[in-house]
Coordinates of C-alpha atoms and ligand atoms in Angstrom, one line a residue:
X14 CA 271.9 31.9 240.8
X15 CA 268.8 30.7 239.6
X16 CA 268.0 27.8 241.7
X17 CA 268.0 25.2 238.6
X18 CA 270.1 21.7 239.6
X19 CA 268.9 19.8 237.1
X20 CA 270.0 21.0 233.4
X21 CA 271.9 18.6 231.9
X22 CA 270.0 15.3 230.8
X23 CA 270.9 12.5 229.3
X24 CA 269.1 10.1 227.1
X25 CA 270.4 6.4 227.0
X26 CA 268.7 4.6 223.8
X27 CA 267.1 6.3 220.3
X28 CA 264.1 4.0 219.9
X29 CA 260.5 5.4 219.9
X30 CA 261.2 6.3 223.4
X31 CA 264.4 7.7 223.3
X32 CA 263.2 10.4 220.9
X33 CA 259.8 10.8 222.2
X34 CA 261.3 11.8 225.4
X35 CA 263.6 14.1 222.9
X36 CA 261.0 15.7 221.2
X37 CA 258.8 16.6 224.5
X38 CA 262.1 17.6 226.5
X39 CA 263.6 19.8 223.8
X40 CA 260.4 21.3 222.3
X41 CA 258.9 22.1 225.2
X42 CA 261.9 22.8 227.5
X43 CA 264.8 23.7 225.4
X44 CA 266.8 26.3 226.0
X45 CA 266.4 25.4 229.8
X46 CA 267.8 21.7 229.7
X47 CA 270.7 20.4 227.9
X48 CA 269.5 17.3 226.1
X49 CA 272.2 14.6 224.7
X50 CA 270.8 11.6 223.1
X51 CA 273.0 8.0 222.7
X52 CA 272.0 5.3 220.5
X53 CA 273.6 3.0 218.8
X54 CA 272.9 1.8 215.1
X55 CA 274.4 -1.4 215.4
X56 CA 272.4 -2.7 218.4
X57 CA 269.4 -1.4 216.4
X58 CA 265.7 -1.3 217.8
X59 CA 263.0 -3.3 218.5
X60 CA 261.1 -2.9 215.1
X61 CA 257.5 -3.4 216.2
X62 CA 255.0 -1.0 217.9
X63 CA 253.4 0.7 214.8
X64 CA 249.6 0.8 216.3
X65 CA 248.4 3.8 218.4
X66 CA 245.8 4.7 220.6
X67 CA 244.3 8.3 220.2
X68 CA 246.3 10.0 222.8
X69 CA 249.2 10.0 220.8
X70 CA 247.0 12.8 219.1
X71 CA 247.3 14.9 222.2
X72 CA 251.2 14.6 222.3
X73 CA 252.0 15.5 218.7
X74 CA 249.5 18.7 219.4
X75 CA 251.4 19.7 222.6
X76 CA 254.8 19.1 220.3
X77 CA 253.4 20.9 217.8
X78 CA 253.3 18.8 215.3
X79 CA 251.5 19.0 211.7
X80 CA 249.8 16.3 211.5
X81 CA 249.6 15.9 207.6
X82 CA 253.7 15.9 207.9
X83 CA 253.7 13.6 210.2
X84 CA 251.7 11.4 208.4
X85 CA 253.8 12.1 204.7
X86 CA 257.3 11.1 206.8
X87 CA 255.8 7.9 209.0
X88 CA 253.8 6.6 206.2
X89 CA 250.5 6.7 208.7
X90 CA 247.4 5.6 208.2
X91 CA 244.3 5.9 210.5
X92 CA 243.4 3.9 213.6
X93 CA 239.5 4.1 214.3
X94 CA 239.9 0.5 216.4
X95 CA 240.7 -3.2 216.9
X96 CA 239.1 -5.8 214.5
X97 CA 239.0 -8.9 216.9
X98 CA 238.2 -12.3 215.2
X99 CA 237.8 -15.6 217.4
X100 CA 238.2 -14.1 221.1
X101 CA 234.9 -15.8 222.9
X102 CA 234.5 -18.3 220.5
X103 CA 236.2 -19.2 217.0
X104 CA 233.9 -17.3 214.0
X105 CA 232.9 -14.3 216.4
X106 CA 233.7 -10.6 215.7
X107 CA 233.9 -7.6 217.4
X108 CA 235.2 -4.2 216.8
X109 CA 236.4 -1.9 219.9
X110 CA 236.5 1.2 218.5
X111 CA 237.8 4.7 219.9
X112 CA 234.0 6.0 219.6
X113 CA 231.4 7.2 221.9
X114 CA 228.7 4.5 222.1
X115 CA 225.2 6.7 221.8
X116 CA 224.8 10.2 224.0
X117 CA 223.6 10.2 227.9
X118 CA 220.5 11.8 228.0
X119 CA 220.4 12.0 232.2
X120 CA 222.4 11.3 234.7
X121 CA 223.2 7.8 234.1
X122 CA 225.3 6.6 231.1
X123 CA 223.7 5.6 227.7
X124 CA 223.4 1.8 227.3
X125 CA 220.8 1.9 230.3
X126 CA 218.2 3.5 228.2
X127 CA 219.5 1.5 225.5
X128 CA 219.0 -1.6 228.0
X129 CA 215.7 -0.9 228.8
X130 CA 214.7 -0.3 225.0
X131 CA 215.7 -3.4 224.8
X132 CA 213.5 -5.3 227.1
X133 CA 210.5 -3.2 225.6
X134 CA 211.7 -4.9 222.1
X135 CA 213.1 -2.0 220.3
X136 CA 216.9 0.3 220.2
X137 CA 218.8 -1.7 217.8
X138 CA 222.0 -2.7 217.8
X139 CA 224.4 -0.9 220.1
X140 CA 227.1 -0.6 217.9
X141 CA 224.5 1.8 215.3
X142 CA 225.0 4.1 218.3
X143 CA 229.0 4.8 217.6
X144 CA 229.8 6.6 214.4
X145 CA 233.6 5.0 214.9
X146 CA 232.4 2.0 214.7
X147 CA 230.7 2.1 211.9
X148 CA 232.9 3.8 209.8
X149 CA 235.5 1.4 210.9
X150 CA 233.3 -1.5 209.5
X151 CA 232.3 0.6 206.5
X152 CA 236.5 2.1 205.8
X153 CA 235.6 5.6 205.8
X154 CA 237.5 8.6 207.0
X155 CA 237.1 12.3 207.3
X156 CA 238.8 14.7 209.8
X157 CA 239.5 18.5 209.6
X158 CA 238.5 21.2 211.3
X159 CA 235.9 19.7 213.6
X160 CA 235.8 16.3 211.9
X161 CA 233.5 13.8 214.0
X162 CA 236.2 11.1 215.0
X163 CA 237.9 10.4 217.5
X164 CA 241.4 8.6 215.8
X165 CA 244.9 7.3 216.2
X166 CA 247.2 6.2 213.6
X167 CA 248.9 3.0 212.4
X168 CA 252.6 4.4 211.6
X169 CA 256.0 2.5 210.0
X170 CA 258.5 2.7 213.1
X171 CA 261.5 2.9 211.6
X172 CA 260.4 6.1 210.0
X173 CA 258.9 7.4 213.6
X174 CA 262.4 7.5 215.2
X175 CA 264.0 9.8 212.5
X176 CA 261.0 12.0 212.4
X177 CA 261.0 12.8 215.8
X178 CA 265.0 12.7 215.9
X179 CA 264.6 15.7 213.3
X180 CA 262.5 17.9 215.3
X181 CA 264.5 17.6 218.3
X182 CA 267.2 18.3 217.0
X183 CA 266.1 21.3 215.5
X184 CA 264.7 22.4 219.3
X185 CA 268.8 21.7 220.4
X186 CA 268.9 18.2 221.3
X187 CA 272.0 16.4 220.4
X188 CA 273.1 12.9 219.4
X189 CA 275.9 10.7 220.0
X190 CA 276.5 7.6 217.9
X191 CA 277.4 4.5 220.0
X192 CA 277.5 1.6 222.4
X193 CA 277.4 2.7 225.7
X194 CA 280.4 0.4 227.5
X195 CA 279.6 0.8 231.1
X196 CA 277.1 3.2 233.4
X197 CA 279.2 4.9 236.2
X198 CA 277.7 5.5 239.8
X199 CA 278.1 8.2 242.6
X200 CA 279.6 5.5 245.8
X201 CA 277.5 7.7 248.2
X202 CA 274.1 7.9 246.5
X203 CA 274.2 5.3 243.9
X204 CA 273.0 7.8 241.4
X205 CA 274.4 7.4 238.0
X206 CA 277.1 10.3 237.2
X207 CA 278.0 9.3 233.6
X208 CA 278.2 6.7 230.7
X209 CA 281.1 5.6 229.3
X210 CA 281.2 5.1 225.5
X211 CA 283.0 2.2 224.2
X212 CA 284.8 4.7 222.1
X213 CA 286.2 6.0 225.2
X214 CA 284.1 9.4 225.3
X215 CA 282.3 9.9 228.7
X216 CA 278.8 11.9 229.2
X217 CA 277.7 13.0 232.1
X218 CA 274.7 14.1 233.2
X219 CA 272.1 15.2 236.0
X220 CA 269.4 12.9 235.1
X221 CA 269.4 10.2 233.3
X222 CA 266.8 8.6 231.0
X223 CA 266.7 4.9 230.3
X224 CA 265.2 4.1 227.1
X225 CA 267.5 1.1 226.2
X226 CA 264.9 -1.3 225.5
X227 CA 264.6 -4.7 227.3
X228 CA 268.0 -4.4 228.7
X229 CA 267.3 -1.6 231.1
X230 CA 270.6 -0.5 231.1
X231 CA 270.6 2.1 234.0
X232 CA 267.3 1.1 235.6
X233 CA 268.4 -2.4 235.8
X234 CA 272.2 -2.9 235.1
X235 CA 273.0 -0.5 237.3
X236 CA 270.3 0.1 240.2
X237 CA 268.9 -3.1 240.0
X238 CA 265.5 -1.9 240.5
X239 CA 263.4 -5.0 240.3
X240 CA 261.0 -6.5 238.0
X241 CA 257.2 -7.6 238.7
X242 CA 256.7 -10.5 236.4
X243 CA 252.7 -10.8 235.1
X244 CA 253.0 -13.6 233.3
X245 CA 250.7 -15.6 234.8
X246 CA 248.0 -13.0 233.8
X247 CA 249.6 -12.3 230.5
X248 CA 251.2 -15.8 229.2
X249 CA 252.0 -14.7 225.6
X250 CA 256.2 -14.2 225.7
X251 CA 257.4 -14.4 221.8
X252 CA 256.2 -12.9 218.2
X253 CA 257.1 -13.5 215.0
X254 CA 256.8 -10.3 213.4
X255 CA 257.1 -9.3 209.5
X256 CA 256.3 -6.9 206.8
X257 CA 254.2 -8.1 204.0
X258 CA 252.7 -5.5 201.0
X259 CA 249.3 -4.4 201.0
X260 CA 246.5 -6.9 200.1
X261 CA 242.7 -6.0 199.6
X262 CA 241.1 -2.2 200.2
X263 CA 243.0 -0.4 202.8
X264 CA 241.6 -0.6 206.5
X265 CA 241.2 2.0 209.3
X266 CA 241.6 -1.1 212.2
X267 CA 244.5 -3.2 213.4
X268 CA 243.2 -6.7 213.3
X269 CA 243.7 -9.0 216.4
X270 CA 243.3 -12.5 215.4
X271 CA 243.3 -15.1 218.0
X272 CA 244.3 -18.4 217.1
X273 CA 245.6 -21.8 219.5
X274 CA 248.1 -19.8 221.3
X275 CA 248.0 -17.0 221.4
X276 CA 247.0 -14.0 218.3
X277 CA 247.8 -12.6 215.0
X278 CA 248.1 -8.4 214.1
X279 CA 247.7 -6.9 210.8
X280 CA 248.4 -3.2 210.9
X281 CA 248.1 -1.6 207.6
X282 CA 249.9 1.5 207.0
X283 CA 250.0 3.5 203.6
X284 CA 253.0 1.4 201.5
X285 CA 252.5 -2.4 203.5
X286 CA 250.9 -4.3 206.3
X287 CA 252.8 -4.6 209.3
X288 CA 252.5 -8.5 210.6
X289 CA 253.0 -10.1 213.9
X290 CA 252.5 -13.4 215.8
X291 CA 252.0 -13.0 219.5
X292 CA 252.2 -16.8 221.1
X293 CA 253.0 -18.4 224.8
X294 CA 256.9 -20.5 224.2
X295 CA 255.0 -23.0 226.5
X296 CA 252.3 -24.0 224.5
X297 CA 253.6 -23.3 221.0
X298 CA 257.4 -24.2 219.7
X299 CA 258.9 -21.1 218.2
X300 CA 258.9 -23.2 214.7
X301 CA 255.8 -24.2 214.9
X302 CA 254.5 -20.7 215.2
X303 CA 256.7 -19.3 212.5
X304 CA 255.0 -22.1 210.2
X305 CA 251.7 -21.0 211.2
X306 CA 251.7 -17.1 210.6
X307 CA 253.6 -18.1 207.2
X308 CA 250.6 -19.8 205.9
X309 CA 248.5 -17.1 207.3
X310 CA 250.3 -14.1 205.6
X311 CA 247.6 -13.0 202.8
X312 CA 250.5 -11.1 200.8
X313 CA 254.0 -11.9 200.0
X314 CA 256.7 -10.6 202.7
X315 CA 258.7 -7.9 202.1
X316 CA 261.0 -8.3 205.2
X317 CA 262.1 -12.3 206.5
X318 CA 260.2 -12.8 209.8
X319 CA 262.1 -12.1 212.5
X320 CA 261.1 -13.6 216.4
X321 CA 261.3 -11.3 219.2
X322 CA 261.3 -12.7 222.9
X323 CA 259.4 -10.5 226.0
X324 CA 258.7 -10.8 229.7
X325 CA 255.5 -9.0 230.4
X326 CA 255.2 -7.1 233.5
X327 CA 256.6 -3.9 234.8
X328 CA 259.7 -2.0 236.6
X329 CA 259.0 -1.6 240.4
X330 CA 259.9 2.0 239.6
X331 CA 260.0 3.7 237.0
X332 CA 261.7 6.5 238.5
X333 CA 264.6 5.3 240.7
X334 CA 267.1 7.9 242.0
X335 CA 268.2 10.2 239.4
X336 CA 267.0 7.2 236.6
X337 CA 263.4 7.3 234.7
X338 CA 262.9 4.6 232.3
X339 CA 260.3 4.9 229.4
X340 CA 259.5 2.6 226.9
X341 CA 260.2 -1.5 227.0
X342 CA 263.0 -0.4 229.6
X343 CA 259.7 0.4 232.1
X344 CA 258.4 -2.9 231.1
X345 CA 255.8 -4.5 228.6
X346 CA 252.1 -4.9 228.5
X347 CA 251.9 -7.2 225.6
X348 CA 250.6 -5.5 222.4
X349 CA 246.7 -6.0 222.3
X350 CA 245.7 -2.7 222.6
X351 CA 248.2 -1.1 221.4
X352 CA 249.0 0.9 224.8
X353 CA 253.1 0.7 225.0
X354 CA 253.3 3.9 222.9
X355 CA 250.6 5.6 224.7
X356 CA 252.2 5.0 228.0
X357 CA 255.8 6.3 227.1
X358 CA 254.1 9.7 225.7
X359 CA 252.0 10.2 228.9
X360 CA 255.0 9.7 230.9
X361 CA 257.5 12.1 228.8
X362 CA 254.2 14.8 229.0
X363 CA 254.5 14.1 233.0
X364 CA 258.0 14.6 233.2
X365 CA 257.5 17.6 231.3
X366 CA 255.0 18.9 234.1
X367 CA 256.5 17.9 236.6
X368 CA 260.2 18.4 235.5
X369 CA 262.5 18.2 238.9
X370 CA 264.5 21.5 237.9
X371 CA 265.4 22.3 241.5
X372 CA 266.4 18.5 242.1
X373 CA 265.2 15.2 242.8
X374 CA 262.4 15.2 246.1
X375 CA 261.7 11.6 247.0
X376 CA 257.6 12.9 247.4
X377 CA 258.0 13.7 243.8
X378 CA 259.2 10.9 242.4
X379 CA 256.8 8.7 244.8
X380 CA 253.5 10.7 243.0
X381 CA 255.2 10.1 239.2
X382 CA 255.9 6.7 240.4
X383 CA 252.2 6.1 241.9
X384 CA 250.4 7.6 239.0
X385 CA 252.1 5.6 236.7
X386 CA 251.7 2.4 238.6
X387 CA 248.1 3.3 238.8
X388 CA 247.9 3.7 234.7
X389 CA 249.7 1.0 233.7
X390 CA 247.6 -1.7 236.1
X391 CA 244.4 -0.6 234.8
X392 CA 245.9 -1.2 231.4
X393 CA 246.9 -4.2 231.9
X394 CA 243.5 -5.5 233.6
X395 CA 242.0 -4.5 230.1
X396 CA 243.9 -6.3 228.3
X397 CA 244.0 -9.4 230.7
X398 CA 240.0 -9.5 230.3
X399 CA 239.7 -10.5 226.8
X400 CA 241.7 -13.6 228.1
X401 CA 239.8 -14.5 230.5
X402 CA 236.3 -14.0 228.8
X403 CA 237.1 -16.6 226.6
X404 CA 234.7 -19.6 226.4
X405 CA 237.1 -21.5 223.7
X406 CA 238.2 -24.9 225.2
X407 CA 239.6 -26.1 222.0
X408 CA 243.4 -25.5 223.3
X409 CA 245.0 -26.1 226.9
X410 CA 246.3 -22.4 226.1
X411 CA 242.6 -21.1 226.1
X412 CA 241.1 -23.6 229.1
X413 CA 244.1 -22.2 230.9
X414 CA 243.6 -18.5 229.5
X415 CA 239.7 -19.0 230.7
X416 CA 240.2 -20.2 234.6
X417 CA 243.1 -18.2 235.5
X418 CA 242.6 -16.3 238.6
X419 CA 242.4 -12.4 237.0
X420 CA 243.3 -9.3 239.8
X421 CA 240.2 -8.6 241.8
X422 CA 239.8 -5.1 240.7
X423 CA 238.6 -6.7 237.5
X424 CA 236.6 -9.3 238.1
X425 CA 234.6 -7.0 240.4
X426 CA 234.3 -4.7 237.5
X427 CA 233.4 -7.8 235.0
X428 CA 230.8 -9.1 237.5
X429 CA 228.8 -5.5 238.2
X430 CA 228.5 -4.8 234.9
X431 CA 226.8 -8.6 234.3
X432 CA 224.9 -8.0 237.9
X433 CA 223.7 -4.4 237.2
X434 CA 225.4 -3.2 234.2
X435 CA 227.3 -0.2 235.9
X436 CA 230.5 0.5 234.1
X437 CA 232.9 3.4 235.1
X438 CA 236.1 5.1 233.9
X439 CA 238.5 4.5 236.8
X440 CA 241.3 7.9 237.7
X441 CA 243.9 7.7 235.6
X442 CA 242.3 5.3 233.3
X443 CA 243.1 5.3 229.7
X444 CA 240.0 3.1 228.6
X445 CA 235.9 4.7 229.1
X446 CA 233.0 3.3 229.9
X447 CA 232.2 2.8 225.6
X448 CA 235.6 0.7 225.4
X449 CA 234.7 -1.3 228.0
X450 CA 231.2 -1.3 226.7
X451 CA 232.2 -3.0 223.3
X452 CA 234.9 -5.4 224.5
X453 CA 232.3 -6.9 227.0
X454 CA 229.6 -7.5 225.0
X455 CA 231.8 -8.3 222.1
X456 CA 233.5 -11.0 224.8
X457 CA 229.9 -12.1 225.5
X458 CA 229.7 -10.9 228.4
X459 CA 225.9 -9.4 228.6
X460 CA 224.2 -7.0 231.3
X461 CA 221.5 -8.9 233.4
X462 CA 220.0 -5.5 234.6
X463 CA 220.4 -1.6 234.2
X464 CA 219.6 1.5 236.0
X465 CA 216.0 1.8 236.9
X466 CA 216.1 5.9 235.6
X467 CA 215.4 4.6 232.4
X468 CA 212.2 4.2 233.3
X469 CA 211.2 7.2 234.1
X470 CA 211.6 8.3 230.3
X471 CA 208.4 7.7 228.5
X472 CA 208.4 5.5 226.0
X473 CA 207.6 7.3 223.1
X474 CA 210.3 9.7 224.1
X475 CA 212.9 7.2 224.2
X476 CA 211.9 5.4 221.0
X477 CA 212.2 8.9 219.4
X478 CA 215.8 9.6 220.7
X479 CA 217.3 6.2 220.1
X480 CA 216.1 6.4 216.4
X481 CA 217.3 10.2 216.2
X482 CA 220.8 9.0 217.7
X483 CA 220.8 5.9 215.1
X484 CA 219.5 8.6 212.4
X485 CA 222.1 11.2 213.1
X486 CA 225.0 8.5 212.8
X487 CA 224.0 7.2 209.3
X488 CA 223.8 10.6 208.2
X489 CA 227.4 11.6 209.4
X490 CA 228.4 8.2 207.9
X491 CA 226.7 8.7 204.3
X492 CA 229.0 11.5 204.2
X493 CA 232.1 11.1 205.0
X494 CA 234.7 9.8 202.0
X495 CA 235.9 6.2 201.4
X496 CA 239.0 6.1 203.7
X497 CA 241.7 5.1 201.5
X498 CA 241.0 7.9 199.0
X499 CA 240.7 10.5 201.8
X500 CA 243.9 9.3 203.4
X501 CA 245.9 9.1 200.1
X502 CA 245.2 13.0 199.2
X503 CA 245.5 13.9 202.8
X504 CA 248.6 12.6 204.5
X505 CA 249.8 10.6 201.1
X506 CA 253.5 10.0 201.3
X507 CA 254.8 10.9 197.9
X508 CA 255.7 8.5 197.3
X509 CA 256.4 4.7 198.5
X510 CA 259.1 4.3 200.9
X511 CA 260.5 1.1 201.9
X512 CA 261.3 1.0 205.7
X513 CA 263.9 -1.1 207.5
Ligands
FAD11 C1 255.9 -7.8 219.6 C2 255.7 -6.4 220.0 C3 254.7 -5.6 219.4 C4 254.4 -4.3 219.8 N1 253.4 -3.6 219.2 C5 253.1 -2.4 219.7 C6 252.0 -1.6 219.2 O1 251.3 -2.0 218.3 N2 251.7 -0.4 219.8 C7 252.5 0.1 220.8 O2 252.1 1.2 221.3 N3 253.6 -0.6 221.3 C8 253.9 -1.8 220.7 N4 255.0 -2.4 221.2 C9 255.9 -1.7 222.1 C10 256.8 -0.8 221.3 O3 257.4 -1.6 220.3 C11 257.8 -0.2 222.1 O4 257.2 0.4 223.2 C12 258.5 0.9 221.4 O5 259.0 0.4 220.2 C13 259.6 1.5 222.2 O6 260.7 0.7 222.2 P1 262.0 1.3 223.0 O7 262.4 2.6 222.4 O8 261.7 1.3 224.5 O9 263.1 0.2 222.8 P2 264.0 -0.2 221.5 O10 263.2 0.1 220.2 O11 264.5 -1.5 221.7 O12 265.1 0.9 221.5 C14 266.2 0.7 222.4 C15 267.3 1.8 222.0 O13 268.4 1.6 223.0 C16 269.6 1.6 222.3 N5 270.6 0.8 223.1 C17 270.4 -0.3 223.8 N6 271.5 -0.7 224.4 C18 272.4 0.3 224.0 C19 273.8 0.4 224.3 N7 274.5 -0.5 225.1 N8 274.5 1.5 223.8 C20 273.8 2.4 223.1 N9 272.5 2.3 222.8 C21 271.8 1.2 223.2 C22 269.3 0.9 221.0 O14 270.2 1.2 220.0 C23 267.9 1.6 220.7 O15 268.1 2.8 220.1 C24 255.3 -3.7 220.8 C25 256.3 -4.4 221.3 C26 256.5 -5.7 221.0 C27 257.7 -6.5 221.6

């Protein structure tokens, strides 16, 4: 007897989440689990989520992925940031890049030296400080062993699924064609015991995991776990999304384009620009929004627009019984920084850790269900501040955006950094201190004051190191190679595939 309770597992839904869970599960568990995925062709997938942050980096690493295959299958190109246009005020720019903004010399982070340069009349422009960022603006690309960039990847979704299906596969997981009729329960515990097929086949299994998408099949259909509805933070519920072909030189950023109601993404991947149309249903009809990104496509479309519908906010658990639900099942953060993926990976890498072999102990599933909580809220106060550090008044959408009440948590953070200009990186935060440092600024958002340490560098010493940091960075960027030549010899599919 070797103690294990937990062996057979069951995956409801194939979508990015289904077979991420697949892939972590069977590559770095198999032979100890038994791993059956469902999905069913006709219901399909979502279709969207093709941006990345550079976690997702991490997770192919642990899974043992090549990366240079992975980008050939997916089509992938490179993610160095978000190009936002017309956030604070129609005409502005700003790029949030995955970059380190400048190097602390002390104790205290960079931008207060920089700060105090400042004042004396000299440092430059903070973003010359992040190579990132400048090689985002500039679309150039290098990595390898030791390349200087931090990166994620812009990939075509309906090649990620298959991919990741492959490898799993190969690691023993196995796959069951269909719609799943009905979810049958234990009358005791409520936990689920097994699905029924509407072909007649059941599967049962000693945990389940829910990765059916919006539905929520098990978490919701069946447990009726509850849903926290953020939609008064997050008022965007509908997106047009499309497929268009490539226009212009290639880019290393998703653009986020913000327009009456809402904004706009361009995600260029190798073969074609994924395009989408993120808008509130109260302050926009659907048609008039599909009319809109019509006349804003800059290249013809290759797929017909198609309008998805969303409720942002999250699962009150996302562990419930002997149910986990990853994915759009666990709920949505709308797509602005491009953290839905991120946040199904780092969930499958905890269940991994934390894998309940000898059974399901409620103080377990209380700490996965408290970390994640913990992760996804400081998510989604990121992405609520570029809302409500808008100054546009040009639509009730944006005066409303601008005087919403935002969680404290946030607008403590927003008003020390404009007080004293003390940032930090929260536990369990995905974003740092440079994220924030160039979506506040880039919001116009601006530091009244900074650490007094500065000070105590003389000022020779710090004009020397600023220009040495700003030296070192244009260097680094003089040499590394345009981006869409690098990328095209690198991870170049062979050759253009047409996705779904
Ligand atoms: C507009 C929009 C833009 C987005 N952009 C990004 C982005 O840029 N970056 C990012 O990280 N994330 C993004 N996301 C989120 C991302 O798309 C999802 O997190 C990701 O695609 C995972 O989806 P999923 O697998 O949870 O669901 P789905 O893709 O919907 O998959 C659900 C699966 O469940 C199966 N299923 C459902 N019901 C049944 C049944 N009865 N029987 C059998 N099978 C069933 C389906 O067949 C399918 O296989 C975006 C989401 C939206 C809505």
């Amino acid at each position: 007897m070797d103690g294990q309770v937990i062996r057979k597992v069951v995956i409801a839904g194939g979508g990015t989440a289904g077979w991420c869970v697949a892939a972590a599960l069977s590559r770095l568990l198999h032979p100890l689990l038994d791993i059956t995925l469902v999905e069913s062709a006709e219901i399909g997938i979502v279709g969207v989520g093709e941006a990345t942050v550079p976690t997702i980096r991490a997770f192919h690493r642990n899974l043992g992925i090549d990366e240079r295959d992975f980008m050939r299958n997916c089509q992938a190109g490179i993610k160095l940031g978000i190009n936002f246009q017309n956030w604070a005020r129609i005409g502005d720019r700003y790029i949030h890049s995955f970059g380190l903004v400048g190097k602390s010399p002390w104790i205290a982070p960079f931008h207060h030296f920089w700060l105090h340069a400042r004042t004396l009349g000299f440092g430059g422009d903070l973003n010359d400080y992040c190579l990132e960022h400048r090689a985002a603006d500039a679309a150039k690309f290098y990595t390898g062993e030791n390349g200087p960039l931090s990166y994620a990847y812009h990939f075509d979704t309906a090649l990620y699924g298959p991919y990741l299906r492959k490898l799993s596969e190969a690691a023993g997981a196995r796959r069951i064609e269909g719609k799943i009729k009905s979810v049958q329960q234990d009358s005791e515990t409520g936990n689920v015991t097994s699905l029924t097929m509407e072909s007649g086949q059941v599967i049962e299994g000693d945990l389940f995991i829910d990765c059916t998408g919006f539905r929520g099949l098990l978490i919701e259909g069946a447990l009726k776990t509850g849903y926290e509805d953020w939609n008064h933070w997050l008022a965007n519920d509908s997106a047009w999304a499309c497929q268009t072909g490539l226009h212009g030189r290639l880019s290393p950023m998703t653009s986020a384009i913000a327009h009456q109601a809402g904004w706009r993404w361009e995600i260029p991947l190798q073969h074609r620009i994924g395009n989408g149309f993120v808008y509130s249903s109260k302050h926009l009809s659907d048609d008039d929004a599909r009319a809109q990104f019509m006349r804003e496509l800059k290249a013809p479309v290759t797929t017909e627009p198609h309008l998805i519908k969303f409720r942002t906010g999250r699962r009150k658990k996302i562990w419930n019984k002997n149910v986990i639900c990853f994915g759009l099942a666990s709920g949505f953060i709308e797509p602005l920084e491009s953290t839905n993926i991120h946040l199904m990976q780092i969930c499958a890498t905890r269940l991994v850790q934390m894998f309940p072999f000898s059974g399901i102990h409620e103080a377990q599933v209380q700490h996965f269900n408290q970390a994640t909580a913990r992760e996804v809220e400081k998510i989604r106060n990121f992405v609520i501040m570029h809302y409500k550090l808008t100054e546009r008044d040009d639509t009730e959408y944006w005066k409303s955006r601008r005087d919403m009440e935002v969680p404290e948590d946030l607008a403590m953070r927003v008003q020390m950094f404009r007080d004293c200009g003390h940032l930090f990186q929260a536990e369990e935060e995905l974003f740092r201190i440079d994220s924030w440092l160039q979506v506040l600024p880039g919001q116009r958002v601006h530091a009244n004051g900074y650490h007094q340490i500065a000070r105590a560098m003389p000022e020779a010493r710090l004009r020397e190191m600023l220009d040495g940091m700003r030296a070192e960075v244009e260097a680094t960027l003089a040499r590394l190679p345009d981006y869409e030549t690098f990328i095209r010899q690198y991870g170049g599919a062979p050759k253009p595939m047409t996705a779904g």
